[in-house]
């Protein structure tokens, strides 16, 4: 909801629907996706801001943190292709890669750049779940992990 594409954040307005649900998963991914242009799939600071925002409306035991196990590879044309963390980590062999300030893994090769939520990033996001005493976390998508 916080610092997210308005087209989607207005649809997911927790301030309106929290009284009608028992539990929720705050899906802290697709910060950048095929609709937005290049950038990280998630960001630790962004995820924390969204957790804090939702906790204004819901008790932590009613909330789970959605964590990505994928990312996007961006071509020179600005088009993105989704890639599992497993596929992306394999692509790092012999390629330039680094950890970004967001926490995600950035891979560069040729004219392509990818931002992926790998094991390290998922572990850092799990720590946010523990820090705020959330009900737990969920990975999107099972089987995409590295």
mmCIF file of N, CA and C in Angstrom:
data_model
loop_
_atom_site.group_PDB
_atom_site.id
_atom_site.type_symbol
_atom_site.label_atom_id
_atom_site.label_comp_id
_atom_site.label_asym_id
_atom_site.label_seq_id
_atom_site.Cartn_x
_atom_site.Cartn_y
_atom_site.Cartn_z
ATOM 1 N N UNK A 1 0.823 -1.192 0.000
ATOM 2 C CA UNK A 1 0.000 0.000 0.000
ATOM 3 C C UNK A 1 0.869 1.259 0.000
ATOM 4 N N UNK A 2 1.923 1.268 0.800
ATOM 5 C CA UNK A 2 2.794 2.441 0.913
ATOM 6 C C UNK A 2 3.808 2.436 -0.233
ATOM 7 N N UNK A 3 3.938 3.578 -0.913
ATOM 8 C CA UNK A 3 4.905 3.727 -2.016
ATOM 9 C C UNK A 3 4.726 2.649 -3.079
ATOM 10 N N UNK A 4 3.476 2.368 -3.415
ATOM 11 C CA UNK A 4 3.173 1.317 -4.379
ATOM 12 C C UNK A 4 2.326 1.898 -5.496
ATOM 13 N N UNK A 5 2.314 1.249 -6.608
ATOM 14 C CA UNK A 5 1.528 1.666 -7.767
ATOM 15 C C UNK A 5 0.084 1.945 -7.351
ATOM 16 N N UNK A 6 -0.360 3.168 -7.505
ATOM 17 C CA UNK A 6 -1.703 3.592 -7.074
ATOM 18 C C UNK A 6 -2.800 2.735 -7.681
ATOM 19 N N UNK A 7 -2.607 2.328 -8.918
ATOM 20 C CA UNK A 7 -3.586 1.482 -9.607
ATOM 21 C C UNK A 7 -3.926 0.244 -8.769
ATOM 22 N N UNK A 8 -2.919 -0.304 -8.089
ATOM 23 C CA UNK A 8 -3.127 -1.514 -7.297
ATOM 24 C C UNK A 8 -3.360 -1.219 -5.815
ATOM 25 N N UNK A 9 -2.689 -0.214 -5.289
ATOM 26 C CA UNK A 9 -2.813 0.047 -3.849
ATOM 27 C C UNK A 9 -4.218 0.488 -3.469
ATOM 28 N N UNK A 10 -4.891 1.196 -4.340
ATOM 29 C CA UNK A 10 -6.262 1.610 -4.036
ATOM 30 C C UNK A 10 -7.204 0.409 -3.994
ATOM 31 N N UNK A 11 -6.911 -0.599 -4.782
ATOM 32 C CA UNK A 11 -7.715 -1.819 -4.797
ATOM 33 C C UNK A 11 -7.544 -2.605 -3.493
ATOM 34 N N UNK A 12 -6.355 -2.530 -2.911
ATOM 35 C CA UNK A 12 -6.024 -3.278 -1.698
ATOM 36 C C UNK A 12 -6.015 -2.368 -0.473
ATOM 37 N N UNK A 13 -6.998 -1.558 -0.300
ATOM 38 C CA UNK A 13 -7.013 -0.570 0.780
ATOM 39 C C UNK A 13 -7.392 -1.216 2.119
ATOM 40 N N UNK A 14 -6.382 -1.542 2.906
ATOM 41 C CA UNK A 14 -6.578 -2.221 4.186
ATOM 42 C C UNK A 14 -7.422 -1.393 5.145
ATOM 43 N N UNK A 15 -7.366 -0.077 5.018
ATOM 44 C CA UNK A 15 -8.152 0.766 5.921
ATOM 45 C C UNK A 15 -9.655 0.555 5.723
ATOM 46 N N UNK A 16 -10.049 0.063 4.553
ATOM 47 C CA UNK A 16 -11.467 -0.183 4.270
ATOM 48 C C UNK A 16 -11.918 -1.592 4.631
ATOM 49 N N UNK A 17 -11.075 -2.595 4.345
ATOM 50 C CA UNK A 17 -11.575 -3.965 4.503
ATOM 51 C C UNK A 17 -11.085 -4.712 5.735
ATOM 52 N N UNK A 18 -10.207 -4.127 6.548
ATOM 53 C CA UNK A 18 -9.688 -4.854 7.713
ATOM 54 C C UNK A 18 -10.777 -5.320 8.690
ATOM 55 N N UNK A 19 -11.885 -4.606 8.869
ATOM 56 C CA UNK A 19 -12.890 -5.103 9.817
ATOM 57 C C UNK A 19 -13.588 -6.389 9.351
ATOM 58 N N UNK A 20 -13.453 -6.716 8.080
ATOM 59 C CA UNK A 20 -14.198 -7.835 7.504
ATOM 60 C C UNK A 20 -13.364 -9.096 7.295
ATOM 61 N N UNK A 21 -12.116 -9.076 7.713
ATOM 62 C CA UNK A 21 -11.253 -10.245 7.509
ATOM 63 C C UNK A 21 -10.653 -10.712 8.835
ATOM 64 N N UNK A 22 -10.351 -11.995 8.889
ATOM 65 C CA UNK A 22 -9.714 -12.561 10.075
ATOM 66 C C UNK A 22 -8.199 -12.458 10.011
ATOM 67 N N UNK A 23 -7.641 -12.700 8.817
ATOM 68 C CA UNK A 23 -6.201 -12.681 8.619
ATOM 69 C C UNK A 23 -5.887 -12.098 7.245
ATOM 70 N N UNK A 24 -4.636 -11.689 7.076
ATOM 71 C CA UNK A 24 -4.198 -11.180 5.778
ATOM 72 C C UNK A 24 -2.735 -11.528 5.561
ATOM 73 N N UNK A 25 -2.350 -11.547 4.303
ATOM 74 C CA UNK A 25 -0.949 -11.670 3.915
ATOM 75 C C UNK A 25 -0.582 -10.359 3.238
ATOM 76 N N UNK A 26 0.409 -9.674 3.789
ATOM 77 C CA UNK A 26 0.894 -8.457 3.146
ATOM 78 C C UNK A 26 1.939 -8.899 2.128
ATOM 79 N N UNK A 27 1.581 -8.776 0.863
ATOM 80 C CA UNK A 27 2.412 -9.284 -0.225
ATOM 81 C C UNK A 27 3.443 -8.226 -0.599
ATOM 82 N N UNK A 28 4.611 -8.355 -0.022
ATOM 83 C CA UNK A 28 5.665 -7.365 -0.232
ATOM 84 C C UNK A 28 6.550 -7.756 -1.410
ATOM 85 N N UNK A 29 5.929 -7.761 -2.570
ATOM 86 C CA UNK A 29 6.653 -8.028 -3.812
ATOM 87 C C UNK A 29 5.954 -7.333 -4.968
ATOM 88 N N UNK A 30 6.600 -7.374 -6.100
ATOM 89 C CA UNK A 30 6.187 -6.657 -7.312
ATOM 90 C C UNK A 30 6.219 -5.140 -7.125
ATOM 91 N N UNK A 31 7.171 -4.690 -6.305
ATOM 92 C CA UNK A 31 7.424 -3.257 -6.212
ATOM 93 C C UNK A 31 7.724 -2.735 -7.619
ATOM 94 N N UNK A 32 8.564 -3.460 -8.323
ATOM 95 C CA UNK A 32 8.788 -3.238 -9.750
ATOM 96 C C UNK A 32 8.405 -4.541 -10.446
ATOM 97 N N UNK A 33 7.688 -4.401 -11.538
ATOM 98 C CA UNK A 33 7.225 -5.575 -12.282
ATOM 99 C C UNK A 33 7.085 -5.187 -13.745
ATOM 100 N N UNK A 34 6.445 -6.023 -14.511
ATOM 101 C CA UNK A 34 6.307 -5.773 -15.940
ATOM 102 C C UNK A 34 5.570 -4.473 -16.242
ATOM 103 N N UNK A 35 4.746 -4.001 -15.326
ATOM 104 C CA UNK A 35 3.979 -2.769 -15.535
ATOM 105 C C UNK A 35 4.722 -1.498 -15.136
ATOM 106 N N UNK A 36 5.843 -1.617 -14.425
ATOM 107 C CA UNK A 36 6.459 -0.430 -13.830
ATOM 108 C C UNK A 36 7.755 0.014 -14.476
ATOM 109 N N UNK A 37 8.448 -0.871 -15.106
ATOM 110 C CA UNK A 37 9.788 -0.580 -15.587
ATOM 111 C C UNK A 37 10.818 -1.159 -14.626
ATOM 112 N N UNK A 38 12.098 -1.122 -15.013
ATOM 113 C CA UNK A 38 13.152 -1.784 -14.242
ATOM 114 C C UNK A 38 13.254 -1.332 -12.792
ATOM 115 N N UNK A 39 13.590 -2.284 -11.947
ATOM 116 C CA UNK A 39 13.819 -2.024 -10.531
ATOM 117 C C UNK A 39 13.685 -3.297 -9.726
ATOM 118 N N UNK A 40 13.867 -3.172 -8.436
ATOM 119 C CA UNK A 40 13.861 -4.332 -7.554
ATOM 120 C C UNK A 40 12.447 -4.874 -7.348
ATOM 121 N N UNK A 41 12.343 -6.190 -7.219
ATOM 122 C CA UNK A 41 11.051 -6.841 -7.006
ATOM 123 C C UNK A 41 10.518 -6.555 -5.605
ATOM 124 N N UNK A 42 11.416 -6.298 -4.688
ATOM 125 C CA UNK A 42 11.048 -5.940 -3.314
ATOM 126 C C UNK A 42 12.168 -5.098 -2.726
ATOM 127 N N UNK A 43 11.962 -4.639 -1.509
ATOM 128 C CA UNK A 43 12.924 -3.785 -0.837
ATOM 129 C C UNK A 43 12.644 -3.916 0.656
ATOM 130 N N UNK A 44 13.679 -4.149 1.453
ATOM 131 C CA UNK A 44 13.478 -4.347 2.895
ATOM 132 C C UNK A 44 12.838 -3.134 3.566
ATOM 133 N N UNK A 45 13.302 -1.938 3.228
ATOM 134 C CA UNK A 45 12.719 -0.732 3.830
ATOM 135 C C UNK A 45 11.258 -0.572 3.429
ATOM 136 N N UNK A 46 10.967 -0.824 2.178
ATOM 137 C CA UNK A 46 9.597 -0.730 1.668
ATOM 138 C C UNK A 46 8.692 -1.753 2.357
ATOM 139 N N UNK A 47 9.181 -2.980 2.515
ATOM 140 C CA UNK A 47 8.404 -4.021 3.192
ATOM 141 C C UNK A 47 8.106 -3.603 4.631
ATOM 142 N N UNK A 48 9.107 -3.056 5.311
ATOM 143 C CA UNK A 48 8.908 -2.638 6.699
ATOM 144 C C UNK A 48 7.889 -1.497 6.799
ATOM 145 N N UNK A 49 7.951 -0.540 5.886
ATOM 146 C CA UNK A 49 6.969 0.553 5.882
ATOM 147 C C UNK A 49 5.551 0.005 5.723
ATOM 148 N N UNK A 50 5.398 -0.995 4.862
ATOM 149 C CA UNK A 50 4.071 -1.563 4.628
ATOM 150 C C UNK A 50 3.587 -2.377 5.820
ATOM 151 N N UNK A 51 4.485 -3.086 6.470
ATOM 152 C CA UNK A 51 4.115 -3.810 7.685
ATOM 153 C C UNK A 51 3.623 -2.821 8.740
ATOM 154 N N UNK A 52 4.384 -1.776 8.961
ATOM 155 C CA UNK A 52 4.010 -0.770 9.970
ATOM 156 C C UNK A 52 2.671 -0.114 9.638
ATOM 157 N N UNK A 53 2.438 0.144 8.360
ATOM 158 C CA UNK A 53 1.167 0.741 7.961
ATOM 159 C C UNK A 53 0.003 -0.198 8.270
ATOM 160 N N UNK A 54 0.134 -1.450 7.898
ATOM 161 C CA UNK A 54 -0.956 -2.410 8.102
ATOM 162 C C UNK A 54 -1.183 -2.683 9.584
ATOM 163 N N UNK A 55 -0.123 -2.642 10.382
ATOM 164 C CA UNK A 55 -0.276 -2.862 11.821
ATOM 165 C C UNK A 55 -1.063 -1.736 12.497
ATOM 166 N N UNK A 56 -1.274 -0.640 11.802
ATOM 167 C CA UNK A 56 -2.155 0.408 12.338
ATOM 168 C C UNK A 56 -3.604 -0.062 12.355
ATOM 169 N N UNK A 57 -3.920 -1.064 11.534
ATOM 170 C CA UNK A 57 -5.295 -1.544 11.383
ATOM 171 C C UNK A 57 -5.508 -2.964 11.884
ATOM 172 N N UNK A 58 -4.436 -3.752 11.951
ATOM 173 C CA UNK A 58 -4.570 -5.166 12.310
ATOM 174 C C UNK A 58 -3.576 -5.559 13.392
ATOM 175 N N UNK A 59 -3.979 -6.496 14.217
ATOM 176 C CA UNK A 59 -3.084 -7.076 15.212
ATOM 177 C C UNK A 59 -2.037 -7.932 14.487
ATOM 178 N N UNK A 60 -0.797 -7.985 14.979
ATOM 179 C CA UNK A 60 0.243 -8.751 14.283
ATOM 180 C C UNK A 60 -0.073 -10.241 14.144
ATOM 181 N N UNK A 61 -0.806 -10.822 15.098
ATOM 182 C CA UNK A 61 -1.108 -12.255 15.007
ATOM 183 C C UNK A 61 -2.117 -12.560 13.895
ATOM 184 N N UNK A 62 -2.644 -11.527 13.248
ATOM 185 C CA UNK A 62 -3.577 -11.697 12.136
ATOM 186 C C UNK A 62 -2.912 -11.463 10.778
ATOM 187 N N UNK A 63 -1.598 -11.229 10.790
ATOM 188 C CA UNK A 63 -0.894 -10.827 9.580
ATOM 189 C C UNK A 63 0.296 -11.732 9.282
ATOM 190 N N UNK A 64 0.437 -12.104 8.021
ATOM 191 C CA UNK A 64 1.599 -12.857 7.538
ATOM 192 C C UNK A 64 2.301 -12.015 6.481
ATOM 193 N N UNK A 65 3.593 -12.220 6.366
ATOM 194 C CA UNK A 65 4.387 -11.479 5.392
ATOM 195 C C UNK A 65 4.591 -12.329 4.148
ATOM 196 N N UNK A 66 4.182 -11.807 2.988
ATOM 197 C CA UNK A 66 4.411 -12.481 1.710
ATOM 198 C C UNK A 66 5.785 -12.111 1.174
ATOM 199 N N UNK A 67 6.587 -13.141 0.911
ATOM 200 C CA UNK A 67 7.984 -12.965 0.508
ATOM 201 C C UNK A 67 8.188 -13.560 -0.884
ATOM 202 N N UNK A 68 8.825 -12.835 -1.802
ATOM 203 C CA UNK A 68 9.034 -13.372 -3.144
ATOM 204 C C UNK A 68 10.222 -14.324 -3.228
ATOM 205 N N UNK A 69 10.090 -15.320 -4.084
ATOM 206 C CA UNK A 69 11.191 -16.234 -4.409
ATOM 207 C C UNK A 69 11.454 -16.143 -5.913
ATOM 208 N N UNK A 70 11.396 -14.932 -6.417
ATOM 209 C CA UNK A 70 11.569 -14.705 -7.854
ATOM 210 C C UNK A 70 12.053 -13.278 -8.071
ATOM 211 N N UNK A 71 12.155 -12.910 -9.291
ATOM 212 C CA UNK A 71 12.510 -11.553 -9.672
ATOM 213 C C UNK A 71 12.203 -11.359 -11.138
ATOM 214 N N UNK A 72 12.766 -10.308 -11.693
ATOM 215 C CA UNK A 72 12.572 -10.011 -13.113
ATOM 216 C C UNK A 72 13.911 -9.727 -13.765
ATOM 217 N N UNK A 73 14.045 -10.182 -15.000
ATOM 218 C CA UNK A 73 15.189 -9.862 -15.843
ATOM 219 C C UNK A 73 14.692 -8.829 -16.854
ATOM 220 N N UNK A 74 15.379 -7.695 -16.903
ATOM 221 C CA UNK A 74 14.979 -6.589 -17.778
ATOM 222 C C UNK A 74 15.889 -6.534 -18.987
ATOM 223 N N UNK A 75 15.300 -6.501 -20.156
ATOM 224 C CA UNK A 75 16.060 -6.353 -21.393
ATOM 225 C C UNK A 75 16.281 -4.892 -21.725
ATOM 226 N N UNK A 76 17.106 -4.638 -22.715
ATOM 227 C CA UNK A 76 17.397 -3.268 -23.146
ATOM 228 C C UNK A 76 16.118 -2.543 -23.569
ATOM 229 N N UNK A 77 15.142 -3.291 -24.078
ATOM 230 C CA UNK A 77 13.883 -2.699 -24.540
ATOM 231 C C UNK A 77 12.932 -2.333 -23.397
ATOM 232 N N UNK A 78 13.355 -2.590 -22.143
ATOM 233 C CA UNK A 78 12.521 -2.264 -20.989
ATOM 234 C C UNK A 78 11.494 -3.322 -20.648
ATOM 235 N N UNK A 79 11.484 -4.403 -21.397
ATOM 236 C CA UNK A 79 10.551 -5.503 -21.129
ATOM 237 C C UNK A 79 11.144 -6.418 -20.059
ATOM 238 N N UNK A 80 10.257 -6.931 -19.210
ATOM 239 C CA UNK A 80 10.697 -7.798 -18.111
ATOM 240 C C UNK A 80 10.226 -9.224 -18.332
ATOM 241 N N UNK A 81 11.048 -10.153 -17.870
ATOM 242 C CA UNK A 81 10.676 -11.561 -17.869
ATOM 243 C C UNK A 81 10.837 -12.064 -16.440
ATOM 244 N N UNK A 82 9.783 -12.672 -15.905
ATOM 245 C CA UNK A 82 9.862 -13.235 -14.553
ATOM 246 C C UNK A 82 10.838 -14.406 -14.548
ATOM 247 N N UNK A 83 11.575 -14.528 -13.447
ATOM 248 C CA UNK A 83 12.548 -15.606 -13.305
ATOM 249 C C UNK A 83 12.529 -16.075 -11.850
ATOM 250 N N UNK A 84 12.564 -17.394 -11.653
ATOM 251 C CA UNK A 84 12.608 -17.923 -10.292
ATOM 252 C C UNK A 84 13.972 -17.620 -9.677
ATOM 253 N N UNK A 85 14.034 -17.604 -8.360
ATOM 254 C CA UNK A 85 15.316 -17.412 -7.679
ATOM 255 C C UNK A 85 16.276 -18.530 -8.071
ATOM 256 N N UNK A 86 15.763 -19.727 -8.213
ATOM 257 C CA UNK A 86 16.606 -20.871 -8.611
ATOM 258 C C UNK A 86 17.251 -20.604 -9.970
ATOM 259 N N UNK A 87 16.461 -20.163 -10.947
ATOM 260 C CA UNK A 87 17.006 -19.872 -12.280
ATOM 261 C C UNK A 87 18.004 -18.720 -12.219
ATOM 262 N N UNK A 88 17.652 -17.685 -11.474
ATOM 263 C CA UNK A 88 18.491 -16.490 -11.413
ATOM 264 C C UNK A 88 19.848 -16.784 -10.787
ATOM 265 N N UNK A 89 19.859 -17.543 -9.700
ATOM 266 C CA UNK A 89 21.123 -17.851 -9.036
ATOM 267 C C UNK A 89 22.020 -18.648 -9.987
ATOM 268 N N UNK A 90 21.447 -19.535 -10.776
ATOM 269 C CA UNK A 90 22.233 -20.267 -11.784
ATOM 270 C C UNK A 90 22.839 -19.296 -12.788
ATOM 271 N N UNK A 91 22.108 -18.223 -13.105
ATOM 272 C CA UNK A 91 22.596 -17.238 -14.078
ATOM 273 C C UNK A 91 23.767 -16.416 -13.531
ATOM 274 N N UNK A 92 24.000 -16.431 -12.221
ATOM 275 C CA UNK A 92 25.090 -15.640 -11.655
ATOM 276 C C UNK A 92 26.455 -16.245 -11.962
ATOM 277 N N UNK A 93 26.498 -17.525 -12.316
ATOM 278 C CA UNK A 93 27.775 -18.177 -12.596
ATOM 279 C C UNK A 93 28.434 -17.477 -13.789
ATOM 280 N N UNK A 94 29.599 -16.916 -13.542
ATOM 281 C CA UNK A 94 30.349 -16.226 -14.588
ATOM 282 C C UNK A 94 29.790 -14.864 -14.970
ATOM 283 N N UNK A 95 28.843 -14.350 -14.215
ATOM 284 C CA UNK A 95 28.220 -13.059 -14.514
ATOM 285 C C UNK A 95 28.523 -12.070 -13.383
ATOM 286 N N UNK A 96 28.311 -10.806 -13.665
ATOM 287 C CA UNK A 96 28.481 -9.763 -12.667
ATOM 288 C C UNK A 96 27.227 -9.715 -11.795
ATOM 289 N N UNK A 97 27.398 -9.811 -10.471
ATOM 290 C CA UNK A 97 26.249 -9.706 -9.573
ATOM 291 C C UNK A 97 26.675 -9.039 -8.277
ATOM 292 N N UNK A 98 25.698 -8.434 -7.617
ATOM 293 C CA UNK A 98 25.974 -7.777 -6.335
ATOM 294 C C UNK A 98 24.675 -7.673 -5.548
ATOM 295 N N UNK A 99 24.794 -7.383 -4.279
ATOM 296 C CA UNK A 99 23.653 -7.151 -3.403
ATOM 297 C C UNK A 99 23.325 -5.666 -3.475
ATOM 298 N N UNK A 100 22.074 -5.336 -3.747
ATOM 299 C CA UNK A 100 21.675 -3.926 -3.834
ATOM 300 C C UNK A 100 21.308 -3.409 -2.456
ATOM 301 N N UNK A 101 21.126 -2.110 -2.329
ATOM 302 C CA UNK A 101 20.696 -1.489 -1.075
ATOM 303 C C UNK A 101 19.314 -1.967 -0.651
ATOM 304 N N UNK A 102 18.533 -2.472 -1.591
ATOM 305 C CA UNK A 102 17.194 -2.984 -1.281
ATOM 306 C C UNK A 102 17.256 -4.330 -0.570
ATOM 307 N N UNK A 103 18.397 -5.011 -0.711
ATOM 308 C CA UNK A 103 18.536 -6.366 -0.191
ATOM 309 C C UNK A 103 18.488 -7.421 -1.278
ATOM 310 N N UNK A 104 17.985 -7.067 -2.457
ATOM 311 C CA UNK A 104 17.869 -8.036 -3.544
ATOM 312 C C UNK A 104 19.210 -8.249 -4.235
ATOM 313 N N UNK A 105 19.281 -9.321 -4.987
ATOM 314 C CA UNK A 105 20.454 -9.658 -5.771
ATOM 315 C C UNK A 105 20.291 -9.050 -7.159
ATOM 316 N N UNK A 106 21.293 -8.302 -7.616
ATOM 317 C CA UNK A 106 21.264 -7.726 -8.955
ATOM 318 C C UNK A 106 22.242 -8.491 -9.830
ATOM 319 N N UNK A 107 21.760 -8.930 -10.988
ATOM 320 C CA UNK A 107 22.570 -9.689 -11.933
ATOM 321 C C UNK A 107 22.647 -8.887 -13.224
ATOM 322 N N UNK A 108 23.846 -8.706 -13.753
ATOM 323 C CA UNK A 108 24.017 -8.020 -15.031
ATOM 324 C C UNK A 108 24.773 -8.929 -15.984
ATOM 325 N N UNK A 109 24.229 -9.064 -17.183
ATOM 326 C CA UNK A 109 24.943 -9.785 -18.226
ATOM 327 C C UNK A 109 24.454 -9.289 -19.581
ATOM 328 N N UNK A 110 25.425 -9.018 -20.448
ATOM 329 C CA UNK A 110 25.067 -8.447 -21.738
ATOM 330 C C UNK A 110 24.319 -7.151 -21.526
ATOM 331 N N UNK A 111 23.177 -7.034 -22.171
ATOM 332 C CA UNK A 111 22.346 -5.839 -22.031
ATOM 333 C C UNK A 111 21.188 -6.075 -21.078
ATOM 334 N N UNK A 112 21.273 -7.124 -20.274
ATOM 335 C CA UNK A 112 20.188 -7.474 -19.363
ATOM 336 C C UNK A 112 20.605 -7.243 -17.918
ATOM 337 N N UNK A 113 19.618 -6.839 -17.121
ATOM 338 C CA UNK A 113 19.817 -6.676 -15.680
ATOM 339 C C UNK A 113 18.635 -7.309 -14.973
ATOM 340 N N UNK A 114 18.927 -8.043 -13.929
ATOM 341 C CA UNK A 114 17.865 -8.678 -13.160
ATOM 342 C C UNK A 114 17.959 -8.335 -11.690
ATOM 343 N N UNK A 115 16.805 -8.299 -11.037
ATOM 344 C CA UNK A 115 16.724 -8.087 -9.590
ATOM 345 C C UNK A 115 15.909 -9.237 -9.024
ATOM 346 N N UNK A 116 16.502 -9.967 -8.086
ATOM 347 C CA UNK A 116 15.908 -11.216 -7.624
ATOM 348 C C UNK A 116 15.931 -11.300 -6.108
ATOM 349 N N UNK A 117 14.858 -11.847 -5.554
ATOM 350 C CA UNK A 117 14.786 -12.132 -4.127
ATOM 351 C C UNK A 117 15.329 -13.543 -3.912
ATOM 352 N N UNK A 118 16.595 -13.628 -3.553
ATOM 353 C CA UNK A 118 17.243 -14.923 -3.343
ATOM 354 C C UNK A 118 17.128 -15.342 -1.870
ATOM 355 N N UNK A 119 17.796 -16.425 -1.508
ATOM 356 C CA UNK A 119 17.729 -16.960 -0.138
ATOM 357 C C UNK A 119 18.100 -15.904 0.904
ATOM 358 N N UNK A 120 19.167 -15.165 0.647
ATOM 359 C CA UNK A 120 19.592 -14.121 1.597
ATOM 360 C C UNK A 120 18.473 -13.100 1.823
ATOM 361 N N UNK A 121 17.869 -12.644 0.728
ATOM 362 C CA UNK A 121 16.794 -11.649 0.835
ATOM 363 C C UNK A 121 15.595 -12.222 1.587
ATOM 364 N N UNK A 122 15.235 -13.450 1.261
ATOM 365 C CA UNK A 122 14.098 -14.066 1.955
ATOM 366 C C UNK A 122 14.375 -14.213 3.448
ATOM 367 N N UNK A 123 15.604 -14.560 3.812
ATOM 368 C CA UNK A 123 15.957 -14.659 5.233
ATOM 369 C C UNK A 123 15.844 -13.305 5.927
ATOM 370 N N UNK A 124 16.258 -12.245 5.256
ATOM 371 C CA UNK A 124 16.147 -10.901 5.828
ATOM 372 C C UNK A 124 14.678 -10.505 6.009
ATOM 373 N N UNK A 125 13.834 -10.871 5.058
ATOM 374 C CA UNK A 125 12.413 -10.556 5.174
ATOM 375 C C UNK A 125 11.757 -11.373 6.288
ATOM 376 N N UNK A 126 12.181 -12.597 6.463
ATOM 377 C CA UNK A 126 11.657 -13.420 7.564
ATOM 378 C C UNK A 126 11.961 -12.751 8.909
ATOM 379 N N UNK A 127 13.134 -12.116 8.998
ATOM 380 C CA UNK A 127 13.501 -11.406 10.233
ATOM 381 C C UNK A 127 12.512 -10.278 10.529
ATOM 382 N N UNK A 128 11.992 -9.630 9.485
ATOM 383 C CA UNK A 128 10.971 -8.596 9.692
ATOM 384 C C UNK A 128 9.711 -9.211 10.294
ATOM 385 N N UNK A 129 9.358 -10.395 9.824
ATOM 386 C CA UNK A 129 8.185 -11.097 10.352
ATOM 387 C C UNK A 129 8.351 -11.366 11.851
ATOM 388 N N UNK A 130 9.537 -11.777 12.236
ATOM 389 C CA UNK A 130 9.824 -12.045 13.645
ATOM 390 C C UNK A 130 9.864 -10.737 14.443
ATOM 391 N N UNK A 131 10.520 -9.723 13.899
ATOM 392 C CA UNK A 131 10.651 -8.430 14.584
ATOM 393 C C UNK A 131 9.290 -7.853 14.971
ATOM 394 N N UNK A 132 8.313 -7.979 14.080
ATOM 395 C CA UNK A 132 6.997 -7.398 14.335
ATOM 396 C C UNK A 132 5.986 -8.421 14.855
ATOM 397 N N UNK A 133 6.495 -9.615 15.221
ATOM 398 C CA UNK A 133 5.676 -10.662 15.844
ATOM 399 C C UNK A 133 4.456 -11.017 14.987
ATOM 400 N N UNK A 134 4.686 -11.112 13.671
ATOM 401 C CA UNK A 134 3.607 -11.481 12.760
ATOM 402 C C UNK A 134 3.284 -12.964 12.916
ATOM 403 N N UNK A 135 2.149 -13.364 12.392
ATOM 404 C CA UNK A 135 1.716 -14.768 12.479
ATOM 405 C C UNK A 135 2.663 -15.681 11.714
ATOM 406 N N UNK A 136 3.423 -15.138 10.808
ATOM 407 C CA UNK A 136 4.370 -15.934 10.032
ATOM 408 C C UNK A 136 4.636 -15.281 8.696
ATOM 409 N N UNK A 137 5.076 -16.088 7.768
ATOM 410 C CA UNK A 137 5.396 -15.601 6.431
ATOM 411 C C UNK A 137 4.997 -16.658 5.413
ATOM 412 N N UNK A 138 4.899 -16.243 4.180
ATOM 413 C CA UNK A 138 4.535 -17.138 3.082
ATOM 414 C C UNK A 138 5.403 -16.782 1.878
ATOM 415 N N UNK A 139 5.841 -17.803 1.145
ATOM 416 C CA UNK A 139 6.687 -17.600 -0.026
ATOM 417 C C UNK A 139 5.833 -17.656 -1.284
ATOM 418 N N UNK A 140 6.070 -16.701 -2.176
ATOM 419 C CA UNK A 140 5.444 -16.725 -3.488
ATOM 420 C C UNK A 140 6.565 -16.957 -4.496
ATOM 421 N N UNK A 141 6.598 -17.963 -5.083
ATOM 422 C CA UNK A 141 5.868 -19.178 -5.258
ATOM 423 C C UNK A 141 6.703 -20.340 -4.787
ATOM 424 N N UNK A 142 6.072 -21.286 -4.163
ATOM 425 C CA UNK A 142 6.771 -22.494 -3.703
ATOM 426 C C UNK A 142 7.391 -23.188 -4.918
ATOM 427 N N UNK A 143 8.646 -23.608 -4.767
ATOM 428 C CA UNK A 143 9.367 -24.258 -5.851
ATOM 429 C C UNK A 143 10.254 -23.316 -6.623
ATOM 430 N N UNK A 144 10.123 -22.016 -6.398
ATOM 431 C CA UNK A 144 10.964 -21.036 -7.072
ATOM 432 C C UNK A 144 12.244 -20.749 -6.277
ATOM 433 N N UNK A 145 12.326 -21.254 -5.057
ATOM 434 C CA UNK A 145 13.463 -20.935 -4.175
ATOM 435 C C UNK A 145 14.775 -21.476 -4.737
ATOM 436 N N UNK A 146 15.855 -20.784 -4.359
ATOM 437 C CA UNK A 146 17.204 -21.250 -4.691
ATOM 438 C C UNK A 146 17.745 -22.055 -3.522
#
